[in-house]
Amino acid sequence: MSGTCGSEGLQQPLLQPADSIAIDIPEKKNRSITFKVGGIKCASCAASVETALLQLDGVENATVSPLHGHTRVQYVPDITNPKKVMEAVEDAGFSVSECPTQNIAVCRIRIKGMTCTSCSQSIESSLKLVDGVKKAVVGLAIAEAIVHFDPNITDSGSIAEAIEAAGFETELVISEIDVNRTCLELEGLNSVEDGSIIQSSLESVEGVNHVEMDPTKNRVTITYDADLTGPRSLIHHIQETSDETRSFRASLYIPPNGRELEQKRESQLFRTQFFLSCLLSVPIFMFSMVLPMLPPYGNWLDHKICKKLTLGMLARLIFCTPVQFIIGRRFYLGAYHALKRRTANMDVLVALGTNAAYFYSVYVVIKAMTSDIFEGHDFFETSAMLTSFILLGKYLEVMAKGKTTDALAKLIDLTPDTAHLLTQDVHGNLISQLDISTPLIQRNDILRIFPGEKVPVDGVVTSGESNVNESMITGEARSIPKRPGDKVIGGTVNQDGCLMVKATRVGTDTALSQIVQLVEAAQLARAPVQRLADKISRIFVPIVVSLAFITWLGWFIHGLTGTGAENLLPNGLSGSELALQFCISVLVVACPCALGLATPTAIMVATGKGASLGILIKGGNSMEMAHKVKTVVFDKTGTLTMGKPVVADSKLFSIFSMENLYDIVVAVEANSEHPIAKAVVEHAKMLRQRLGTQSATEVQDFEVHIGTGVSAKVGAKTVLVGNKRLMKSGNVLVGPEVDNYISEQEKLARTCVLIAVEGVVVGAFAVTDMVRPEARIVVPFLQSMGISSVMVTGDNWATANAVAKEMKGINVGMVGDGINDSPALVAADVGMAIGAGTDVAIEAADIVLIKSNLEDVVTAISLSRETMSRIWLNYIWAFGYNIISVPIAAGVLYPILGLRMPPWLAGACMALSSLSVLCSSLLLKTYQKPLQRKTKKNCKCAPPKIRDLKPIMLIG
């Protein structure tokens, strides 16, 4: 599958009418690049460059500007690429002074067969060697890779081949991020010509960018512009392609969830292999450990078949061999591919340990068959039981890994399977209602959502009123009232009334899809703290192998020369056999997997938990930086405040009644688009409705005075509505009472709107941008966490001071919502965007607070601290486990306490180490918001002493 999409390709039909001869014409996917050539001085130079380019195979057209050297080249990517184009220019004696802007595509590939960090590092190294790959990140915990590449040079197929060449299986998840793509299953195709007819027909549809046929499965994959077409229209178009001789039908093909299928397949495989291994290992254990201790039931095992070869030895060999080479084949393959890549992983350690035990035992069997005096003990039970315990550990590990993506799976499952599509006439009258599959919804469709049903896609309410539970998206428990004009989010639950919703975002454009994509990308992103594990993993296996060899050599020499060594030997074991057992135990007890899983599993659980709480953390780097924040900078307007002016106070200065004042304000300001005017009008209308009064007043000579207010004639009276400057320009006297009122309100960060009738100020409204209620809690709580708070604003100093007093670092976090905040969000160590803010701010931020609640600033920092603590706890456990277990496995305690770790027990411990790290990470699922914990504790102690929030005024 190609990693690009676009409008390339022939738009005209590939076939002539049905009664003519069909000719199969290969599709040419031309691309173009633009760059600047240096050294061009005249038209002759430009012509030379054009000639050199046109002589290059694959170049269709080349145009060079003799004035500036700007060059545009059209080429066939299957034949040539931008690199060869550049080389052709340089061979002609010119230089490329400005390289073309690269078209970077992104693909996600699922990888099978990774066992530890060294595997992911090997894959990353292999990918970076592929020409055209710009960036590659491999996630061990979710077994996926995300690769950024230049589609002019390579594609997703070549990338997958590079991974497979490294010894891993691959499966393409998606060939390009954020692309509207649908796959349709076709019926009625009887020949290759039928497929060509459908392909050419689809390519002619407006909005279709690319069509790819799969004749073997009768499927077609289409990328399209969602503003122009959609799956339902494409299905209808295919059916309309039918004629008297052909009847085509199409249906939506939804592939199964690859990650779930792979996890299920892997868990079933490990479970089956474990049971088969146990089926063969238990008899071996009984033959070697149990029955010999229960005479006369085990006497038959000592029956000699050939010289010193007993029936027990032969039985153990027969039962162990399939475990070693059939069930344990996966370890051989993993070790082979790792060594082929010149790396070493867990499979290498397991293969070395089991092979040492098995082939030594084979040696014992051969010696027993050929000698009358040989006395030796085989370790077939060690090899078999070791394999069984490791398989059990891998099975439990896969099951635990599945739990780390539970939050993401729940998000994906929020979308309902079907929706109620309404067909209306031009007057909005209902014609019909049809239940369709949710993926078939297109933009501008009208959908009906009954009480208790989920909203299928993002949209706008066109009619009806209800309460919608958005907790699954925002984490906010309370229901949100929805009326005509309000937005609804796909995946939320309609509770009360029936809603008619117009679809505005479908497919990958919905908020839920974007959240899922962001969380998936975050789970793949590698935190800087993981570098420690990566460095150690590179040398881990060689060090363990060296320690195992030293252990064997030390105990072997001690067995030959050590005084009293015979007193240390267990029954039935010689000194060399004991040394071999210690060596095998060291090989298998050390676990590089625990180190590799310490960081990514914690990040996966934390990002999923954050998403369920309405906080999107964009990767491990953002998570790690957030926990270091010591100062949080808040933008004022729209972040600390609601971002919408409201009337906070009103006052009369004459015998005017409040009803008459409202009527005048509504009449005059109704024509103004200023936010303050809208706030005053909304307030007046609301109070007038409460009083039950309605009035229609004629307004004439309406005029806007920029920066000061408006004026108009209401009936026969001249009315001015605006600030103090407007009053002065209109020769309206502003007396001491009015002046005092204005000063009092400005101290409270309020803007005064004065109303003058016939040259006399009759009343005033105080308008303010209300501080978010939670801000009064958030700033003190941040202070209690050791984080100082700063406010930035472009308002006047009095307004800034008022908001700062009402609110009552170093790594810096910036919280903002507007386009003007974007540079600060990028420049800060951690940028946090309010979810209701602009798309630019959300794109620039490291963390997105979906429900626009400032309490989530505390939650985001607290969650990051909890996650980093968990990661370091995982590292302490992984390191501590190896530091303690390796010496014990090497026999340090055996001479003193007589305690030793048999290889099978070492294998069990190794399996449990990875499992313990996974369980540690899974505990992050129990995380609760710190402000919620505080509420539950119902603490009655005095709040900490908080210094005032210091405002910073930004001019301009």
JSON list of N, CA and C in Angstrom, two decimals, residues 318-373:
[
{"chain": "A", "resi": 318, "resn": "ILE", "atom": "N", "xyz": [13.56, -38.19, 25.70]},
{"chain": "A", "resi": 318, "resn": "ILE", "atom": "CA", "xyz": [12.45, -38.21, 24.73]},
{"chain": "A", "resi": 318, "resn": "ILE", "atom": "C", "xyz": [11.46, -37.08, 25.01]},
{"chain": "A", "resi": 319, "resn": "PHE", "atom": "N", "xyz": [11.15, -36.86, 26.28]},
{"chain": "A", "resi": 319, "resn": "PHE", "atom": "CA", "xyz": [10.18, -35.83, 26.63]},
{"chain": "A", "resi": 319, "resn": "PHE", "atom": "C", "xyz": [10.76, -34.41, 26.48]},
{"chain": "A", "resi": 320, "resn": "CYS", "atom": "N", "xyz": [12.06, -34.26, 26.72]},
{"chain": "A", "resi": 320, "resn": "CYS", "atom": "CA", "xyz": [12.66, -32.92, 26.72]},
{"chain": "A", "resi": 320, "resn": "CYS", "atom": "C", "xyz": [12.95, -32.41, 25.31]},
{"chain": "A", "resi": 321, "resn": "THR", "atom": "N", "xyz": [13.28, -33.29, 24.38]},
{"chain": "A", "resi": 321, "resn": "THR", "atom": "CA", "xyz": [13.70, -32.86, 23.04]},
{"chain": "A", "resi": 321, "resn": "THR", "atom": "C", "xyz": [12.65, -32.00, 22.32]},
{"chain": "A", "resi": 322, "resn": "PRO", "atom": "N", "xyz": [11.37, -32.38, 22.28]},
{"chain": "A", "resi": 322, "resn": "PRO", "atom": "CA", "xyz": [10.38, -31.49, 21.63]},
{"chain": "A", "resi": 322, "resn": "PRO", "atom": "C", "xyz": [10.22, -30.15, 22.34]},
{"chain": "A", "resi": 323, "resn": "VAL", "atom": "N", "xyz": [10.39, -30.15, 23.68]},
{"chain": "A", "resi": 323, "resn": "VAL", "atom": "CA", "xyz": [10.32, -28.88, 24.41]},
{"chain": "A", "resi": 323, "resn": "VAL", "atom": "C", "xyz": [11.47, -27.97, 23.98]},
{"chain": "A", "resi": 324, "resn": "GLN", "atom": "N", "xyz": [12.65, -28.56, 23.83]},
{"chain": "A", "resi": 324, "resn": "GLN", "atom": "CA", "xyz": [13.83, -27.78, 23.50]},
{"chain": "A", "resi": 324, "resn": "GLN", "atom": "C", "xyz": [13.79, -27.24, 22.07]},
{"chain": "A", "resi": 325, "resn": "PHE", "atom": "N", "xyz": [13.38, -28.05, 21.12]},
{"chain": "A", "resi": 325, "resn": "PHE", "atom": "CA", "xyz": [13.54, -27.66, 19.72]},
{"chain": "A", "resi": 325, "resn": "PHE", "atom": "C", "xyz": [12.24, -27.30, 18.99]},
{"chain": "A", "resi": 326, "resn": "ILE", "atom": "N", "xyz": [11.10, -27.73, 19.50]},
{"chain": "A", "resi": 326, "resn": "ILE", "atom": "CA", "xyz": [9.83, -27.40, 18.85]},
{"chain": "A", "resi": 326, "resn": "ILE", "atom": "C", "xyz": [9.13, -26.26, 19.60]},
{"chain": "A", "resi": 327, "resn": "ILE", "atom": "N", "xyz": [8.86, -26.50, 20.89]},
{"chain": "A", "resi": 327, "resn": "ILE", "atom": "CA", "xyz": [8.23, -25.45, 21.69]},
{"chain": "A", "resi": 327, "resn": "ILE", "atom": "C", "xyz": [9.18, -24.28, 21.91]},
{"chain": "A", "resi": 328, "resn": "GLY", "atom": "N", "xyz": [10.47, -24.61, 22.11]},
{"chain": "A", "resi": 328, "resn": "GLY", "atom": "CA", "xyz": [11.45, -23.55, 22.35]},
{"chain": "A", "resi": 328, "resn": "GLY", "atom": "C", "xyz": [12.05, -22.95, 21.09]},
{"chain": "A", "resi": 329, "resn": "ARG", "atom": "N", "xyz": [11.45, -23.27, 19.93]},
{"chain": "A", "resi": 329, "resn": "ARG", "atom": "CA", "xyz": [11.98, -22.76, 18.67]},
{"chain": "A", "resi": 329, "resn": "ARG", "atom": "C", "xyz": [11.98, -21.24, 18.62]},
{"chain": "A", "resi": 330, "resn": "ARG", "atom": "N", "xyz": [10.99, -20.61, 19.25]},
{"chain": "A", "resi": 330, "resn": "ARG", "atom": "CA", "xyz": [10.90, -19.15, 19.23]},
{"chain": "A", "resi": 330, "resn": "ARG", "atom": "C", "xyz": [12.15, -18.49, 19.82]},
{"chain": "A", "resi": 331, "resn": "PHE", "atom": "N", "xyz": [12.75, -19.14, 20.84]},
{"chain": "A", "resi": 331, "resn": "PHE", "atom": "CA", "xyz": [13.96, -18.55, 21.44]},
{"chain": "A", "resi": 331, "resn": "PHE", "atom": "C", "xyz": [15.16, -18.68, 20.50]},
{"chain": "A", "resi": 332, "resn": "TYR", "atom": "N", "xyz": [15.22, -19.78, 19.76]},
{"chain": "A", "resi": 332, "resn": "TYR", "atom": "CA", "xyz": [16.29, -19.95, 18.78]},
{"chain": "A", "resi": 332, "resn": "TYR", "atom": "C", "xyz": [16.19, -18.89, 17.68]},
{"chain": "A", "resi": 333, "resn": "LEU", "atom": "N", "xyz": [14.97, -18.70, 17.17]},
{"chain": "A", "resi": 333, "resn": "LEU", "atom": "CA", "xyz": [14.78, -17.72, 16.10]},
{"chain": "A", "resi": 333, "resn": "LEU", "atom": "C", "xyz": [15.10, -16.31, 16.59]},
{"chain": "A", "resi": 334, "resn": "GLY", "atom": "N", "xyz": [14.60, -15.98, 17.79]},
{"chain": "A", "resi": 334, "resn": "GLY", "atom": "CA", "xyz": [14.88, -14.66, 18.34]},
{"chain": "A", "resi": 334, "resn": "GLY", "atom": "C", "xyz": [16.36, -14.42, 18.55]},
{"chain": "A", "resi": 335, "resn": "ALA", "atom": "N", "xyz": [17.06, -15.44, 19.06]},
{"chain": "A", "resi": 335, "resn": "ALA", "atom": "CA", "xyz": [18.50, -15.32, 19.28]},
{"chain": "A", "resi": 335, "resn": "ALA", "atom": "C", "xyz": [19.24, -15.21, 17.96]},
{"chain": "A", "resi": 336, "resn": "TYR", "atom": "N", "xyz": [18.81, -15.98, 16.97]},
{"chain": "A", "resi": 336, "resn": "TYR", "atom": "CA", "xyz": [19.48, -15.95, 15.65]},
{"chain": "A", "resi": 336, "resn": "TYR", "atom": "C", "xyz": [19.39, -14.56, 15.03]},
{"chain": "A", "resi": 337, "resn": "HIS", "atom": "N", "xyz": [18.18, -14.00, 15.02]},
{"chain": "A", "resi": 337, "resn": "HIS", "atom": "CA", "xyz": [18.00, -12.69, 14.42]},
{"chain": "A", "resi": 337, "resn": "HIS", "atom": "C", "xyz": [18.73, -11.60, 15.21]},
{"chain": "A", "resi": 338, "resn": "ALA", "atom": "N", "xyz": [18.76, -11.75, 16.53]},
{"chain": "A", "resi": 338, "resn": "ALA", "atom": "CA", "xyz": [19.47, -10.76, 17.34]},
{"chain": "A", "resi": 338, "resn": "ALA", "atom": "C", "xyz": [20.96, -10.80, 17.06]},
{"chain": "A", "resi": 339, "resn": "LEU", "atom": "N", "xyz": [21.54, -11.99, 17.02]},
{"chain": "A", "resi": 339, "resn": "LEU", "atom": "CA", "xyz": [22.97, -12.12, 16.74]},
{"chain": "A", "resi": 339, "resn": "LEU", "atom": "C", "xyz": [23.28, -11.70, 15.30]},
{"chain": "A", "resi": 340, "resn": "LYS", "atom": "N", "xyz": [22.34, -11.94, 14.41]},
{"chain": "A", "resi": 340, "resn": "LYS", "atom": "CA", "xyz": [22.52, -11.51, 13.02]},
{"chain": "A", "resi": 340, "resn": "LYS", "atom": "C", "xyz": [22.59, -9.99, 12.95]},
{"chain": "A", "resi": 341, "resn": "ARG", "atom": "N", "xyz": [21.86, -9.32, 13.82]},
{"chain": "A", "resi": 341, "resn": "ARG", "atom": "CA", "xyz": [21.90, -7.85, 13.87]},
{"chain": "A", "resi": 341, "resn": "ARG", "atom": "C", "xyz": [23.05, -7.34, 14.73]},
{"chain": "A", "resi": 342, "resn": "ARG", "atom": "N", "xyz": [23.87, -8.28, 15.22]},
{"chain": "A", "resi": 342, "resn": "ARG", "atom": "CA", "xyz": [25.00, -7.97, 16.09]},
{"chain": "A", "resi": 342, "resn": "ARG", "atom": "C", "xyz": [24.55, -7.32, 17.40]},
{"chain": "A", "resi": 343, "resn": "THR", "atom": "N", "xyz": [23.43, -7.82, 17.90]},
{"chain": "A", "resi": 343, "resn": "THR", "atom": "CA", "xyz": [22.93, -7.41, 19.22]},
{"chain": "A", "resi": 343, "resn": "THR", "atom": "C", "xyz": [22.62, -8.67, 20.02]},
{"chain": "A", "resi": 344, "resn": "ALA", "atom": "N", "xyz": [22.22, -8.48, 21.23]},
{"chain": "A", "resi": 344, "resn": "ALA", "atom": "CA", "xyz": [21.86, -9.62, 22.08]},
{"chain": "A", "resi": 344, "resn": "ALA", "atom": "C", "xyz": [20.65, -9.22, 22.93]},
{"chain": "A", "resi": 345, "resn": "ASN", "atom": "N", "xyz": [19.71, -10.15, 23.06]},
{"chain": "A", "resi": 345, "resn": "ASN", "atom": "CA", "xyz": [18.50, -9.86, 23.82]},
{"chain": "A", "resi": 345, "resn": "ASN", "atom": "C", "xyz": [18.20, -11.01, 24.77]},
{"chain": "A", "resi": 346, "resn": "MET", "atom": "N", "xyz": [16.99, -10.99, 25.31]},
{"chain": "A", "resi": 346, "resn": "MET", "atom": "CA", "xyz": [16.59, -12.02, 26.27]},
{"chain": "A", "resi": 346, "resn": "MET", "atom": "C", "xyz": [16.62, -13.40, 25.64]},
{"chain": "A", "resi": 347, "resn": "ASP", "atom": "N", "xyz": [16.25, -13.49, 24.36]},
{"chain": "A", "resi": 347, "resn": "ASP", "atom": "CA", "xyz": [16.25, -14.80, 23.69]},
{"chain": "A", "resi": 347, "resn": "ASP", "atom": "C", "xyz": [17.64, -15.42, 23.68]},
{"chain": "A", "resi": 348, "resn": "VAL", "atom": "N", "xyz": [18.67, -14.58, 23.56]},
{"chain": "A", "resi": 348, "resn": "VAL", "atom": "CA", "xyz": [20.04, -15.09, 23.58]},
{"chain": "A", "resi": 348, "resn": "VAL", "atom": "C", "xyz": [20.35, -15.73, 24.92]},
{"chain": "A", "resi": 349, "resn": "LEU", "atom": "N", "xyz": [19.96, -15.06, 26.01]},
{"chain": "A", "resi": 349, "resn": "LEU", "atom": "CA", "xyz": [20.20, -15.60, 27.35]},
{"chain": "A", "resi": 349, "resn": "LEU", "atom": "C", "xyz": [19.45, -16.91, 27.56]},
{"chain": "A", "resi": 350, "resn": "VAL", "atom": "N", "xyz": [18.18, -16.95, 27.14]},
{"chain": "A", "resi": 350, "resn": "VAL", "atom": "CA", "xyz": [17.38, -18.17, 27.32]},
{"chain": "A", "resi": 350, "resn": "VAL", "atom": "C", "xyz": [17.95, -19.31, 26.49]},
{"chain": "A", "resi": 351, "resn": "ALA", "atom": "N", "xyz": [18.31, -19.01, 25.23]},
{"chain": "A", "resi": 351, "resn": "ALA", "atom": "CA", "xyz": [18.87, -20.05, 24.37]},
{"chain": "A", "resi": 351, "resn": "ALA", "atom": "C", "xyz": [20.17, -20.60, 24.92]},
{"chain": "A", "resi": 352, "resn": "LEU", "atom": "N", "xyz": [21.03, -19.70, 25.43]},
{"chain": "A", "resi": 352, "resn": "LEU", "atom": "CA", "xyz": [22.29, -20.16, 26.02]},
{"chain": "A", "resi": 352, "resn": "LEU", "atom": "C", "xyz": [22.04, -21.05, 27.23]},
{"chain": "A", "resi": 353, "resn": "GLY", "atom": "N", "xyz": [21.12, -20.62, 28.10]},
{"chain": "A", "resi": 353, "resn": "GLY", "atom": "CA", "xyz": [20.86, -21.39, 29.32]},
{"chain": "A", "resi": 353, "resn": "GLY", "atom": "C", "xyz": [20.26, -22.75, 29.05]},
{"chain": "A", "resi": 354, "resn": "THR", "atom": "N", "xyz": [19.23, -22.79, 28.20]},
{"chain": "A", "resi": 354, "resn": "THR", "atom": "CA", "xyz": [18.57, -24.08, 27.93]},
{"chain": "A", "resi": 354, "resn": "THR", "atom": "C", "xyz": [19.49, -25.01, 27.12]},
{"chain": "A", "resi": 355, "resn": "ASN", "atom": "N", "xyz": [20.24, -24.43, 26.18]},
{"chain": "A", "resi": 355, "resn": "ASN", "atom": "CA", "xyz": [21.16, -25.27, 25.40]},
{"chain": "A", "resi": 355, "resn": "ASN", "atom": "C", "xyz": [22.27, -25.85, 26.26]},
{"chain": "A", "resi": 356, "resn": "ALA", "atom": "N", "xyz": [22.76, -25.06, 27.20]},
{"chain": "A", "resi": 356, "resn": "ALA", "atom": "CA", "xyz": [23.82, -25.57, 28.09]},
{"chain": "A", "resi": 356, "resn": "ALA", "atom": "C", "xyz": [23.31, -26.76, 28.88]},
{"chain": "A", "resi": 357, "resn": "ALA", "atom": "N", "xyz": [22.07, -26.63, 29.40]},
{"chain": "A", "resi": 357, "resn": "ALA", "atom": "CA", "xyz": [21.51, -27.74, 30.17]},
{"chain": "A", "resi": 357, "resn": "ALA", "atom": "C", "xyz": [21.21, -28.94, 29.28]},
{"chain": "A", "resi": 358, "resn": "TYR", "atom": "N", "xyz": [20.61, -28.69, 28.12]},
{"chain": "A", "resi": 358, "resn": "TYR", "atom": "CA", "xyz": [20.19, -29.80, 27.26]},
{"chain": "A", "resi": 358, "resn": "TYR", "atom": "C", "xyz": [21.40, -30.55, 26.69]},
{"chain": "A", "resi": 359, "resn": "PHE", "atom": "N", "xyz": [22.35, -29.84, 26.11]},
{"chain": "A", "resi": 359, "resn": "PHE", "atom": "CA", "xyz": [23.45, -30.53, 25.44]},
{"chain": "A", "resi": 359, "resn": "PHE", "atom": "C", "xyz": [24.42, -31.16, 26.44]},
{"chain": "A", "resi": 360, "resn": "TYR", "atom": "N", "xyz": [24.52, -30.59, 27.65]},
{"chain": "A", "resi": 360, "resn": "TYR", "atom": "CA", "xyz": [25.29, -31.29, 28.67]},
{"chain": "A", "resi": 360, "resn": "TYR", "atom": "C", "xyz": [24.60, -32.61, 29.02]},
{"chain": "A", "resi": 361, "resn": "SER", "atom": "N", "xyz": [23.27, -32.56, 29.08]},
{"chain": "A", "resi": 361, "resn": "SER", "atom": "CA", "xyz": [22.52, -33.79, 29.40]},
{"chain": "A", "resi": 361, "resn": "SER", "atom": "C", "xyz": [22.67, -34.82, 28.28]},
{"chain": "A", "resi": 362, "resn": "VAL", "atom": "N", "xyz": [22.68, -34.34, 27.02]},
{"chain": "A", "resi": 362, "resn": "VAL", "atom": "CA", "xyz": [22.90, -35.25, 25.89]},
{"chain": "A", "resi": 362, "resn": "VAL", "atom": "C", "xyz": [24.28, -35.90, 25.99]},
{"chain": "A", "resi": 363, "resn": "TYR", "atom": "N", "xyz": [25.27, -35.09, 26.41]},
{"chain": "A", "resi": 363, "resn": "TYR", "atom": "CA", "xyz": [26.62, -35.62, 26.62]},
{"chain": "A", "resi": 363, "resn": "TYR", "atom": "C", "xyz": [26.60, -36.71, 27.68]},
{"chain": "A", "resi": 364, "resn": "VAL", "atom": "N", "xyz": [25.84, -36.48, 28.75]},
{"chain": "A", "resi": 364, "resn": "VAL", "atom": "CA", "xyz": [25.74, -37.49, 29.82]},
{"chain": "A", "resi": 364, "resn": "VAL", "atom": "C", "xyz": [25.12, -38.77, 29.27]},
{"chain": "A", "resi": 365, "resn": "VAL", "atom": "N", "xyz": [24.08, -38.65, 28.44]},
{"chain": "A", "resi": 365, "resn": "VAL", "atom": "CA", "xyz": [23.42, -39.82, 27.86]},
{"chain": "A", "resi": 365, "resn": "VAL", "atom": "C", "xyz": [24.38, -40.60, 26.98]},
{"chain": "A", "resi": 366, "resn": "ILE", "atom": "N", "xyz": [25.14, -39.88, 26.14]},
{"chain": "A", "resi": 366, "resn": "ILE", "atom": "CA", "xyz": [26.09, -40.55, 25.24]},
{"chain": "A", "resi": 366, "resn": "ILE", "atom": "C", "xyz": [27.18, -41.27, 26.04]},
{"chain": "A", "resi": 367, "resn": "LYS", "atom": "N", "xyz": [27.72, -40.60, 27.08]},
{"chain": "A", "resi": 367, "resn": "LYS", "atom": "CA", "xyz": [28.75, -41.23, 27.92]},
{"chain": "A", "resi": 367, "resn": "LYS", "atom": "C", "xyz": [28.20, -42.46, 28.62]},
{"chain": "A", "resi": 368, "resn": "ALA", "atom": "N", "xyz": [26.93, -42.37, 29.08]},
{"chain": "A", "resi": 368, "resn": "ALA", "atom": "CA", "xyz": [26.33, -43.51, 29.77]},
{"chain": "A", "resi": 368, "resn": "ALA", "atom": "C", "xyz": [26.14, -44.69, 28.82]},
{"chain": "A", "resi": 369, "resn": "MET", "atom": "N", "xyz": [25.86, -44.42, 27.56]},
{"chain": "A", "resi": 369, "resn": "MET", "atom": "CA", "xyz": [25.67, -45.48, 26.58]},
{"chain": "A", "resi": 369, "resn": "MET", "atom": "C", "xyz": [26.98, -46.17, 26.22]},
{"chain": "A", "resi": 370, "resn": "THR", "atom": "N", "xyz": [28.09, -45.46, 26.39]},
{"chain": "A", "resi": 370, "resn": "THR", "atom": "CA", "xyz": [29.38, -45.98, 25.90]},
{"chain": "A", "resi": 370, "resn": "THR", "atom": "C", "xyz": [30.34, -46.35, 27.02]},
{"chain": "A", "resi": 371, "resn": "SER", "atom": "N", "xyz": [29.89, -46.23, 28.26]},
{"chain": "A", "resi": 371, "resn": "SER", "atom": "CA", "xyz": [30.82, -46.49, 29.37]},
{"chain": "A", "resi": 371, "resn": "SER", "atom": "C", "xyz": [30.17, -47.41, 30.39]},
{"chain": "A", "resi": 372, "resn": "ASP", "atom": "N", "xyz": [31.02, -48.25, 30.99]},
{"chain": "A", "resi": 372, "resn": "ASP", "atom": "CA", "xyz": [30.54, -49.14, 32.05]},
{"chain": "A", "resi": 372, "resn": "ASP", "atom": "C", "xyz": [30.74, -48.55, 33.44]},
{"chain": "A", "resi": 373, "resn": "ILE", "atom": "N", "xyz": [31.54, -47.47, 33.52]},
{"chain": "A", "resi": 373, "resn": "ILE", "atom": "CA", "xyz": [31.88, -46.94, 34.84]},
{"chain": "A", "resi": 373, "resn": "ILE", "atom": "C", "xyz": [31.44, -45.48, 35.00]}
]
